[in-house]
mmCIF file of C-alpha atoms in Angstrom:
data_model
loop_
_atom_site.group_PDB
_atom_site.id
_atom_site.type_symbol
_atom_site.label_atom_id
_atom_site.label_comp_id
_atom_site.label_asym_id
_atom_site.label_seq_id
_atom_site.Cartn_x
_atom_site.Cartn_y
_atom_site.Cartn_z
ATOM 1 C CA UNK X 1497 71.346 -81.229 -54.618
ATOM 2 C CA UNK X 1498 75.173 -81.371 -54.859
ATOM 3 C CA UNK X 1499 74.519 -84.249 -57.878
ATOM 4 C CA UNK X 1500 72.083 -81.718 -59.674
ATOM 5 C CA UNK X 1501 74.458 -78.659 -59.710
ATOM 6 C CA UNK X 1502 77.390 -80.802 -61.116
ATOM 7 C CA UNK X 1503 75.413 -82.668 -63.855
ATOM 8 C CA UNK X 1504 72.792 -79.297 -64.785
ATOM 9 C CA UNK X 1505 74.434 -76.070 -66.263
ATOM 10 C CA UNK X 1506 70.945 -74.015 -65.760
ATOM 11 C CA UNK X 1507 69.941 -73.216 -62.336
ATOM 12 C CA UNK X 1508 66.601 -70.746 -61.547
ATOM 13 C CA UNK X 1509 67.780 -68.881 -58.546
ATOM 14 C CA UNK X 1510 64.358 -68.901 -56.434
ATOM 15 C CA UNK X 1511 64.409 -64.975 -54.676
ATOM 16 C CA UNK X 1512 62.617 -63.670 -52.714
ATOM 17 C CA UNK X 1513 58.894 -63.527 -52.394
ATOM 18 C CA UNK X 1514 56.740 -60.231 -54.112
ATOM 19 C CA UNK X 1515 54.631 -58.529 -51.892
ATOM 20 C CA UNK X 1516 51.778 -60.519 -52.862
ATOM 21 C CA UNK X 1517 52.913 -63.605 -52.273
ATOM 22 C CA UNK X 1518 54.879 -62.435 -49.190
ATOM 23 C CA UNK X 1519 51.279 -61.327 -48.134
ATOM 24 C CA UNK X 1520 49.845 -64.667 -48.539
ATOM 25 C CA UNK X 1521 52.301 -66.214 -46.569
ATOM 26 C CA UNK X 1522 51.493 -64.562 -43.674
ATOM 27 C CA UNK X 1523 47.390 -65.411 -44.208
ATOM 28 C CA UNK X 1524 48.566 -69.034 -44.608
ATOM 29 C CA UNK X 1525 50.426 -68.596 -41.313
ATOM 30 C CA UNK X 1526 47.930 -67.068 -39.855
ATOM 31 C CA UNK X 1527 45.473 -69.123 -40.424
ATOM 32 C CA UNK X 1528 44.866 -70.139 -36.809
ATOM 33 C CA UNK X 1529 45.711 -74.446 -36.873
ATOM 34 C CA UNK X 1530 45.549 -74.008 -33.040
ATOM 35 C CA UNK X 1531 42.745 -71.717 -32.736
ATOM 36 C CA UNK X 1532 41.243 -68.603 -34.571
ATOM 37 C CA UNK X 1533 43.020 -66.650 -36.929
ATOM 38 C CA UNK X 1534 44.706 -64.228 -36.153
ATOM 39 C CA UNK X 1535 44.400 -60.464 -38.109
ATOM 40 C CA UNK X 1536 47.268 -58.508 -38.235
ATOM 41 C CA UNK X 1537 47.156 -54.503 -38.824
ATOM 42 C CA UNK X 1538 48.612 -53.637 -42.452
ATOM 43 C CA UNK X 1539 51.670 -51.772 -40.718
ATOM 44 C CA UNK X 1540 52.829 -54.725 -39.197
ATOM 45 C CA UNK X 1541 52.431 -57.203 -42.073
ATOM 46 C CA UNK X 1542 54.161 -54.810 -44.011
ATOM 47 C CA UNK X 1543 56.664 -54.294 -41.286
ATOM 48 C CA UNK X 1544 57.621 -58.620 -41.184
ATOM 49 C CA UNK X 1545 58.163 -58.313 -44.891
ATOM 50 C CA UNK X 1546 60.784 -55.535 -44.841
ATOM 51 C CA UNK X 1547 62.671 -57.258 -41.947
ATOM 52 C CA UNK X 1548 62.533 -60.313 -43.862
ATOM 53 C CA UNK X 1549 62.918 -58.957 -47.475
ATOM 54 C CA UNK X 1550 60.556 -60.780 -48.757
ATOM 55 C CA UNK X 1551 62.366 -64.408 -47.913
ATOM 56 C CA UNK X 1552 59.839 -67.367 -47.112
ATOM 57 C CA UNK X 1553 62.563 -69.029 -44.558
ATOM 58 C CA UNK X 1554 63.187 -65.651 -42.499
ATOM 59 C CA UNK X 1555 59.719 -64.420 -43.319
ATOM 60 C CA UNK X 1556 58.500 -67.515 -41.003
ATOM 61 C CA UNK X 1557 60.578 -66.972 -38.704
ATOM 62 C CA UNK X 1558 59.708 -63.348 -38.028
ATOM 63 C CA UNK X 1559 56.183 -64.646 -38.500
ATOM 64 C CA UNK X 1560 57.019 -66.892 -35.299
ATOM 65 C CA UNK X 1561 58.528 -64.435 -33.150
ATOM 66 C CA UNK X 1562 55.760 -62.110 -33.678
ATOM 67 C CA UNK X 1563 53.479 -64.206 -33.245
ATOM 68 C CA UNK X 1564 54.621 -65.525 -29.917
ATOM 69 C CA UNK X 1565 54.937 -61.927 -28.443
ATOM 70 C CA UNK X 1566 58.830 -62.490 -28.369
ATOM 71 C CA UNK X 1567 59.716 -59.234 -31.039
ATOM 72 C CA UNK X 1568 56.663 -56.632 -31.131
ATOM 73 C CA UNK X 1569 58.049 -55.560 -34.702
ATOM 74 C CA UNK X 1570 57.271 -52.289 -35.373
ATOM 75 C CA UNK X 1571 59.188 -51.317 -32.139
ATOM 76 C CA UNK X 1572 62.999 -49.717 -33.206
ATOM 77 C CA UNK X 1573 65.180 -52.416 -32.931
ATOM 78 C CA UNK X 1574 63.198 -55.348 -33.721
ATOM 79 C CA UNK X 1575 66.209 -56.442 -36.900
ATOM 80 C CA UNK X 1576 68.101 -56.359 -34.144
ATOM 81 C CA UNK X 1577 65.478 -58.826 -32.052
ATOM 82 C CA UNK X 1578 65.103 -60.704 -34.637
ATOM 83 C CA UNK X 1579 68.935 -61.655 -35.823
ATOM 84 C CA UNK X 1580 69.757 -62.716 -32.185
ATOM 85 C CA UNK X 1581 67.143 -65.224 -32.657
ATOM 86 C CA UNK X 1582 68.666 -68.915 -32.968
ATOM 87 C CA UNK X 1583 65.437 -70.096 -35.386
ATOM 88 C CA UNK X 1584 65.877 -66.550 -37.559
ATOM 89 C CA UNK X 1585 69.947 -67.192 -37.840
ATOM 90 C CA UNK X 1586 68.955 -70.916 -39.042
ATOM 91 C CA UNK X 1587 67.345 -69.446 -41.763
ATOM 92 C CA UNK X 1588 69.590 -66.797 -42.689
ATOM 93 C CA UNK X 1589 72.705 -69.597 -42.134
ATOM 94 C CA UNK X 1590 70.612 -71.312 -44.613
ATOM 95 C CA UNK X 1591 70.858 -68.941 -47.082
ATOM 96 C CA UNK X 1592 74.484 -68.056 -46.595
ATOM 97 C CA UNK X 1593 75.473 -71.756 -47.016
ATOM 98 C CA UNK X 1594 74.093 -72.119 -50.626
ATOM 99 C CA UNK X 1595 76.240 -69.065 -51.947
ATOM 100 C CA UNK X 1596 79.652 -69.642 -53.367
ATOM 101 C CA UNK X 1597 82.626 -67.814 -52.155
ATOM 102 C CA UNK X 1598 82.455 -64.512 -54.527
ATOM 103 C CA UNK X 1599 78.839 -64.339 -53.779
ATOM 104 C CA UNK X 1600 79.585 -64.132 -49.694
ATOM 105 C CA UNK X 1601 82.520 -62.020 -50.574
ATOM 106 C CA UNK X 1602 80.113 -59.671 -52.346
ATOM 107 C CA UNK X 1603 77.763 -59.589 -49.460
ATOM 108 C CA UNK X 1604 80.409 -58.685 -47.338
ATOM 109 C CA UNK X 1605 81.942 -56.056 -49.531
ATOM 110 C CA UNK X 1606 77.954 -54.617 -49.184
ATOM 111 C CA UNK X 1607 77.753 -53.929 -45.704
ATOM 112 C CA UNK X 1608 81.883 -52.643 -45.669
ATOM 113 C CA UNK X 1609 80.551 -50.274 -48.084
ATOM 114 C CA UNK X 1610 82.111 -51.665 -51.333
ATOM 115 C CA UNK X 1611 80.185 -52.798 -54.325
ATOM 116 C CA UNK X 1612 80.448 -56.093 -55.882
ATOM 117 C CA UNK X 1613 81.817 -57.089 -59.436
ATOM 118 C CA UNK X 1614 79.280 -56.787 -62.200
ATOM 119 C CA UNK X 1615 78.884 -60.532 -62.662
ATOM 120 C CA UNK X 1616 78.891 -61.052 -58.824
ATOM 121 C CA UNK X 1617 76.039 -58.025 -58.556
ATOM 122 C CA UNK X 1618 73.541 -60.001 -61.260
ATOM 123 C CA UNK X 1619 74.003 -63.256 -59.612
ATOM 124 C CA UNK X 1620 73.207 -61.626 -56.652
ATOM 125 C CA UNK X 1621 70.269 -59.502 -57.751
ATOM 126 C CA UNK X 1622 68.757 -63.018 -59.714
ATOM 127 C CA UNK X 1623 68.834 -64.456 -56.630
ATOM 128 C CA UNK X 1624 67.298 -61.949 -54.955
ATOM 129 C CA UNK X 1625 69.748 -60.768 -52.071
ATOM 130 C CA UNK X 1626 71.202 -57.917 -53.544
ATOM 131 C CA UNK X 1627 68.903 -54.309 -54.199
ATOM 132 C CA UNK X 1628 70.460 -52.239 -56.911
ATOM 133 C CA UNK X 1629 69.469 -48.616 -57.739
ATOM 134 C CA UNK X 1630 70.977 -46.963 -59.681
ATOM 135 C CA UNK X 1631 74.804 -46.438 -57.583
ATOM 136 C CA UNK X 1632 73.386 -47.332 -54.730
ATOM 137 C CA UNK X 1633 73.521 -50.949 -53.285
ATOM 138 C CA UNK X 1634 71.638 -52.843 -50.393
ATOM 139 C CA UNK X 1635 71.096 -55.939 -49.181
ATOM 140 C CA UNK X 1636 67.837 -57.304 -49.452
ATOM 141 C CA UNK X 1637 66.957 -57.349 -45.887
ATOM 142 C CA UNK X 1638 67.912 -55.574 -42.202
ATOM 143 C CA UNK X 1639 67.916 -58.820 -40.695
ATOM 144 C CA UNK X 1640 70.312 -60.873 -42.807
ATOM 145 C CA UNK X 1641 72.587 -57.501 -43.172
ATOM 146 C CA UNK X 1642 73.033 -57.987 -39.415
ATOM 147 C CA UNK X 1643 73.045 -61.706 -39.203
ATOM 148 C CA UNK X 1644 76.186 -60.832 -41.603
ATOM 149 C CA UNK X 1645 77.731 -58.115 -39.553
ATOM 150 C CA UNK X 1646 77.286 -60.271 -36.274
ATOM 151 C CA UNK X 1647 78.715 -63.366 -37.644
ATOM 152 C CA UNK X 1648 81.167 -62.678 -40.216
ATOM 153 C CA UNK X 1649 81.832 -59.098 -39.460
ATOM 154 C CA UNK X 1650 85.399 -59.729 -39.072
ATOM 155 C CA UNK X 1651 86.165 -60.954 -42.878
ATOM 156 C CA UNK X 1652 84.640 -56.832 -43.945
ATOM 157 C CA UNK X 1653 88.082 -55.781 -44.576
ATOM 158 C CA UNK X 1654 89.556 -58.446 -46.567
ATOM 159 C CA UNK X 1655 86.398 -59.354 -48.776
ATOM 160 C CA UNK X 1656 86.595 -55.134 -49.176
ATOM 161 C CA UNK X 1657 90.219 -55.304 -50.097
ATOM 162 C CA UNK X 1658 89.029 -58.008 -52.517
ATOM 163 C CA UNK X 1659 85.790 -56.862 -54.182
ATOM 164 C CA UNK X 1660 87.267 -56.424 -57.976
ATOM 165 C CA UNK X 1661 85.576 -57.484 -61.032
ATOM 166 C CA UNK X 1662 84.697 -61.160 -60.278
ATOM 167 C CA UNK X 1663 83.621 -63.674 -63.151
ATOM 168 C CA UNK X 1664 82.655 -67.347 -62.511
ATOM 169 C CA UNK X 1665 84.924 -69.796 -63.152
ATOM 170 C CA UNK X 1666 84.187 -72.450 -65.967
ATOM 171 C CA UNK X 1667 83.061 -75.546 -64.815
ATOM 172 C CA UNK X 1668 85.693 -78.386 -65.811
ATOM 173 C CA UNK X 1669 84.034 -82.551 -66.002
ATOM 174 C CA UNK X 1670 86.615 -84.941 -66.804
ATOM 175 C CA UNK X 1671 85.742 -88.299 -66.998
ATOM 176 C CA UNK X 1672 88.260 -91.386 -65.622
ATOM 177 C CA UNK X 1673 86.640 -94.665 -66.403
ATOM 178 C CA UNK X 1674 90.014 -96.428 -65.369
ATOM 179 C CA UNK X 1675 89.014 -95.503 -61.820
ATOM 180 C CA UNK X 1676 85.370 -95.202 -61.976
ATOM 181 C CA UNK X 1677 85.691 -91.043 -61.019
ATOM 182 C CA UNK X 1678 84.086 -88.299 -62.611
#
């Protein structure tokens, strides 16, 4: 991974799912490998894919909980379930660990009730984690918005303070054959 993003200047952000292929995710999970499958009502199919926004790693995971009886997720609180979960803040870690430090900032900014810098905003939306209409501005899903507040709610006022017009830096190669470095 790290070799690919220094040598390749085009990277295809991979969002979230649609709701069609969100959908099919949970037949494929459901698909009963231990036993029958299982049919779940419309209202709570549709209910995992809002928590999850759409995003195959915390998709499964809410998938799992479900699924085991541990979040019944069309009760009020389930986000809330859900982000306390160590297997559902593996997935969200997951995604917060391949953004760069504007993108996290922007995130933050979100949920402190800022809005990101235009370039910050479309990497963001590309990717999939950001919702824009029109002024307003979400995050893509309830659980990673609180998997955010709970674990790096105390950096909302600084990446706030901080949420300017960001643009991303040009990428610099040199190339030291003396000492064999790139």
């Amino acid at each position: 991974k790290d070799f690919f993003e220094l040598v390749c200047n085009r990277v295809h952000p991979v969002g979230p799912y649609d709701a069609a292929d969100a959908q099919r995710m949970i037949d494929r999970l459901s698909g009963g490998a231990s036993g029958p499958q299982r049919v779940w009502p419309a209202a709570e199919r549709e209910r995992m894919i809002w928590l999850s926004g759409g995003h195959a790693g915390i998709l499964a995971q809410v998938y799992a909980a479900a699924d085991r009886g541990a979040v019944a997720v069309l009760a009020p609180g389930a986000e809330v379930k859900l982000a306390q979960r160590a297997a559902v803040t593996l997935a969200c870690d997951t995604i917060w660990d391949s953004l760069d430090t504007s993108e996290r900032a922007g995130l933050i900014g979100v949920i402190g009730g800022a809005r990101p810098g235009d370039s910050t905003a479309g990497r963001l939306q590309k990717k999939g984690l950001l919702v824009v209409d029109g002024q307003q501005v979400r995050l893509f899903s309830p659980v990673f918005e609180l998997y955010l507040r709970n674990r790096h709610g105390a950096g909302l006022t600084q990446a706030t303070a901080s949420m300017g017009t960001s643009r991303v830096a040009p990428a610099r190669v040199s190339f030291q054959p003396e000492r064999g470095v790139v």
